[in-house]
């Protein structure tokens, strides 16, 4: 028996129908020819990951990594700006003290 591959949209559609009470698990299994264990696994993943379920974990990790890079770039820019302000302030204080 060959292993069937279902699309992410198909899995989400079925799990959403069950979670919203439109269908019972047994009914979905009969209609779509699914094993109870398969549907149970899909429901568990949907409960754990929500709408991001059924995507490869690597893709989710790279998205998280991209977000982290963006956050760090913004933080670095903020630090550079603060550093520039502090340098200007220090120069002004030094020039004032040199005038005295």
Coordinates of N, CA and C in Angstrom, one line a residue:
X1 N 0.8 -1.2 0.0 CA 0.0 0.0 0.0 C 0.9 1.2 0.0
X2 N 0.6 2.2 -0.9 CA 1.4 3.4 -1.0 C 1.0 4.4 0.0
X3 N 1.9 5.2 0.4 CA 1.6 6.2 1.4 C 1.1 7.4 0.6
X4 N -0.1 8.0 1.0 CA -0.6 9.1 0.4 C -0.1 10.4 1.0
X5 N 0.1 11.4 0.2 CA 0.6 12.7 0.6 C -0.5 13.7 0.4
X6 N -0.9 14.3 1.5 CA -2.0 15.3 1.5 C -1.4 16.7 1.6
X7 N -2.0 17.6 0.9 CA -1.5 19.0 1.0 C -1.8 19.6 2.3
X8 N -1.0 20.7 2.6 CA -1.2 21.4 3.9 C -2.6 22.0 4.0
X9 N -3.1 22.5 2.8 CA -4.5 23.1 2.8 C -5.5 22.0 3.1
X10 N -5.4 20.8 2.6 CA -6.3 19.7 2.8 C -6.3 19.4 4.3
X11 N -5.2 19.3 4.9 CA -5.1 18.9 6.3 C -5.7 20.0 7.2
X12 N -5.4 21.3 6.9 CA -6.0 22.4 7.6 C -7.5 22.4 7.5
X13 N -8.0 22.2 6.3 CA -9.4 22.2 6.1 C -10.1 21.2 6.9
X14 N -9.6 20.0 6.9 CA -10.2 18.9 7.7 C -10.2 19.2 9.2
X15 N -9.0 19.6 9.7 CA -8.9 19.9 11.1 C -9.7 21.0 11.5
X16 N -9.8 22.1 10.7 CA -10.7 23.2 11.0 C -12.2 22.8 11.1
X17 N -12.6 21.9 10.2 CA -14.0 21.4 10.2 C -14.3 20.7 11.5
X18 N -13.3 19.9 11.9 CA -13.5 19.2 13.2 C -13.5 20.1 14.4
X19 N -12.6 21.0 14.4 CA -12.5 21.9 15.5 C -13.6 22.9 15.7
X20 N -14.3 23.2 14.5 CA -15.4 24.1 14.6 C -16.7 23.3 14.7
X21 N -16.6 22.0 14.8 CA -17.8 21.2 15.1 C -18.6 20.9 13.8
X22 N -18.1 21.2 12.6 CA -18.9 20.9 11.4 C -18.9 19.4 11.1
X23 N -17.8 18.7 11.5 CA -17.8 17.3 11.3 C -17.2 16.6 12.6
X24 N -17.6 15.4 12.7 CA -17.0 14.6 13.8 C -15.8 13.9 13.2
X25 N -14.8 13.5 14.1 CA -13.6 12.8 13.6 C -13.9 11.6 12.8
X26 N -14.8 10.7 13.3 CA -15.1 9.5 12.6 C -15.7 9.8 11.2
X27 N -16.6 10.8 11.1 CA -17.2 11.2 9.9 C -16.1 11.6 8.9
X28 N -15.2 12.4 9.3 CA -14.1 12.9 8.4 C -13.3 11.7 7.9
X29 N -13.0 10.8 8.8 CA -12.2 9.6 8.5 C -12.9 8.8 7.4
X30 N -14.2 8.6 7.5 CA -15.0 7.9 6.5 C -15.0 8.6 5.2
X31 N -15.3 9.9 5.2 CA -15.5 10.7 4.0 C -14.2 10.8 3.2
X32 N -13.1 11.0 3.9 CA -11.8 11.2 3.2 C -10.9 10.0 3.2
X33 N -11.4 8.9 3.7 CA -10.6 7.6 3.7 C -9.3 7.7 4.5
X34 N -9.4 8.3 5.7 CA -8.3 8.5 6.5 C -8.3 7.5 7.7
X35 N -7.1 7.2 8.1 CA -7.0 6.4 9.4 C -7.2 7.3 10.6
X36 N -7.8 6.7 11.6 CA -8.0 7.5 12.8 C -6.7 8.0 13.4
X37 N -5.6 7.2 13.3 CA -4.3 7.6 13.8 C -3.7 8.8 13.0
X38 N -4.0 8.9 11.7 CA -3.5 10.0 10.9 C -4.2 11.3 11.3
X39 N -5.5 11.2 11.4 CA -6.3 12.3 11.8 C -6.0 12.8 13.2
X40 N -5.7 11.9 14.1 CA -5.4 12.2 15.5 C -4.0 13.0 15.5
X41 N -3.1 12.5 14.7 CA -1.8 13.2 14.6 C -1.9 14.6 14.0
X42 N -2.8 14.8 13.0 CA -3.0 16.1 12.4 C -3.7 17.0 13.5
X43 N -4.6 16.5 14.2 CA -5.3 17.3 15.2 C -4.3 17.7 16.3
X44 N -3.5 16.9 16.7 CA -2.5 17.2 17.8 C -1.6 18.3 17.3
X45 N -1.1 18.1 16.0 CA -0.2 19.2 15.5 C -0.9 20.5 15.4
X46 N -2.1 20.5 15.0 CA -2.9 21.7 14.8 C -3.1 22.4 16.2
X47 N -3.3 21.6 17.2 CA -3.5 22.1 18.6 C -2.2 22.7 19.1
X48 N -1.1 22.1 18.7 CA 0.2 22.6 19.2 C 0.7 23.8 18.4
X49 N 0.5 23.8 17.1 CA 1.1 24.9 16.3 C 0.1 25.8 15.7
X50 N -1.2 25.5 15.8 CA -2.2 26.4 15.2 C -2.1 26.5 13.7
X51 N -2.3 27.7 13.2 CA -2.3 27.9 11.7 C -1.0 27.6 11.0
X52 N 0.1 27.6 11.8 CA 1.4 27.3 11.2 C 1.7 25.8 11.2
X53 N 0.7 25.0 11.5 CA 0.8 23.5 11.5 C 1.0 23.0 10.0
X54 N 1.6 21.9 9.9 CA 1.9 21.2 8.6 C 2.9 21.9 7.7
X55 N 3.6 22.8 8.3 CA 4.7 23.4 7.5 C 6.0 22.7 8.1
X56 N 7.0 22.6 7.2 CA 8.2 22.0 7.7 C 8.8 22.9 8.9
X57 N 9.3 22.2 9.9 CA 9.9 22.9 11.0 C 11.1 23.8 10.6
X58 N 11.8 23.4 9.6 CA 12.9 24.2 9.2 C 12.5 25.5 8.7
X59 N 11.4 25.6 7.9 CA 10.9 26.8 7.4 C 10.5 27.7 8.5
X60 N 9.9 27.2 9.6 CA 9.5 28.0 10.7 C 10.7 28.5 11.4
X61 N 11.7 27.7 11.5 CA 13.0 28.1 12.2 C 13.7 29.2 11.4
X62 N 13.7 29.1 10.1 CA 14.3 30.1 9.3 C 13.5 31.4 9.4
X63 N 12.2 31.4 9.5 CA 11.4 32.6 9.7 C 11.8 33.2 11.0
X64 N 11.9 32.4 12.0 CA 12.3 32.9 13.4 C 13.6 33.5 13.3
X65 N 14.5 32.9 12.6 CA 15.9 33.4 12.4 C 15.9 34.7 11.7
X66 N 15.1 34.8 10.7 CA 15.0 36.1 9.9 C 14.4 37.2 10.8
X67 N 13.5 36.9 11.6 CA 12.9 37.8 12.6 C 13.9 38.3 13.6
X68 N 14.7 37.3 14.0 CA 15.8 37.6 15.0 C 16.8 38.5 14.4
X69 N 17.2 38.3 13.2 CA 18.2 39.1 12.5 C 17.7 40.5 12.3
X70 N 16.4 40.7 12.0 CA 15.8 42.0 11.8 C 15.8 42.7 13.2
X71 N 15.5 42.0 14.2 CA 15.5 42.6 15.6 C 16.9 43.1 15.9
X72 N 17.9 42.3 15.7 CA 19.2 42.6 16.0 C 19.8 43.8 15.2
X73 N 19.4 43.8 13.9 CA 19.8 45.0 13.1 C 19.2 46.3 13.6
X74 N 17.9 46.2 14.0 CA 17.3 47.4 14.5 C 17.9 47.8 15.8
X75 N 18.3 46.9 16.7 CA 19.0 47.2 17.9 C 20.3 47.8 17.7
X76 N 21.0 47.2 16.7 CA 22.4 47.7 16.4 C 22.3 49.2 15.9
X77 N 21.3 49.5 15.0 CA 21.0 50.8 14.6 C 20.7 51.8 15.7
X78 N 19.9 51.3 16.7 CA 19.6 52.2 17.8 C 20.9 52.5 18.6
X79 N 21.7 51.4 18.9 CA 22.9 51.6 19.6 C 23.9 52.6 18.9
X80 N 23.9 52.5 17.6 CA 24.8 53.4 16.8 C 24.3 54.8 16.9
X81 N 23.0 55.0 16.9 CA 22.5 56.4 17.0 C 22.7 56.9 18.4
X82 N 22.5 56.1 19.5 CA 22.8 56.5 20.8 C 24.3 56.9 21.0
X83 N 25.1 56.1 20.4 CA 26.6 56.3 20.5 C 27.0 57.6 19.9
X84 N 26.3 57.9 18.7 CA 26.6 59.2 18.0 C 26.2 60.4 18.9
X85 N 25.0 60.3 19.5 CA 24.5 61.3 20.4 C 25.5 61.5 21.6
X86 N 25.9 60.4 22.2 CA 26.9 60.5 23.3 C 28.2 61.2 22.9
X87 N 28.7 60.8 21.8 CA 30.0 61.4 21.3 C 29.8 62.9 21.1
X88 N 28.7 63.3 20.5 CA 28.5 64.8 20.3 C 28.4 65.5 21.6
X89 N 27.7 64.9 22.6 CA 27.6 65.5 23.9 C 28.9 65.6 24.6
X90 N 29.7 64.6 24.5 CA 31.0 64.6 25.1 C 31.9 65.6 24.4
X91 N 31.8 65.8 23.1 CA 32.6 66.8 22.4 C 32.2 68.2 22.9
X92 N 30.9 68.4 23.1 CA 30.5 69.7 23.5 C 31.0 70.0 25.0
X93 N 30.9 69.0 25.8 CA 31.4 69.2 27.2 C 32.9 69.5 27.2
X94 N 33.6 68.8 26.4 CA 35.1 69.0 26.3 C 35.4 70.4 25.8
X95 N 34.6 70.8 24.8 CA 34.9 72.2 24.3 C 34.6 73.3 25.3
X96 N 33.5 73.0 26.1 CA 33.2 74.0 27.1 C 34.2 74.1 28.2
X97 N 34.7 72.9 28.6 CA 35.7 72.9 29.7 C 37.0 73.4 29.2
X98 N 37.4 73.3 27.9 CA 38.6 73.9 27.3 C 38.5 75.4 27.3
X99 N 37.3 76.0 27.1 CA 37.1 77.4 27.1 C 37.3 78.1 28.4
X100 N 37.1 77.4 29.5 CA 37.2 77.9 30.8 C 38.6 78.1 31.2

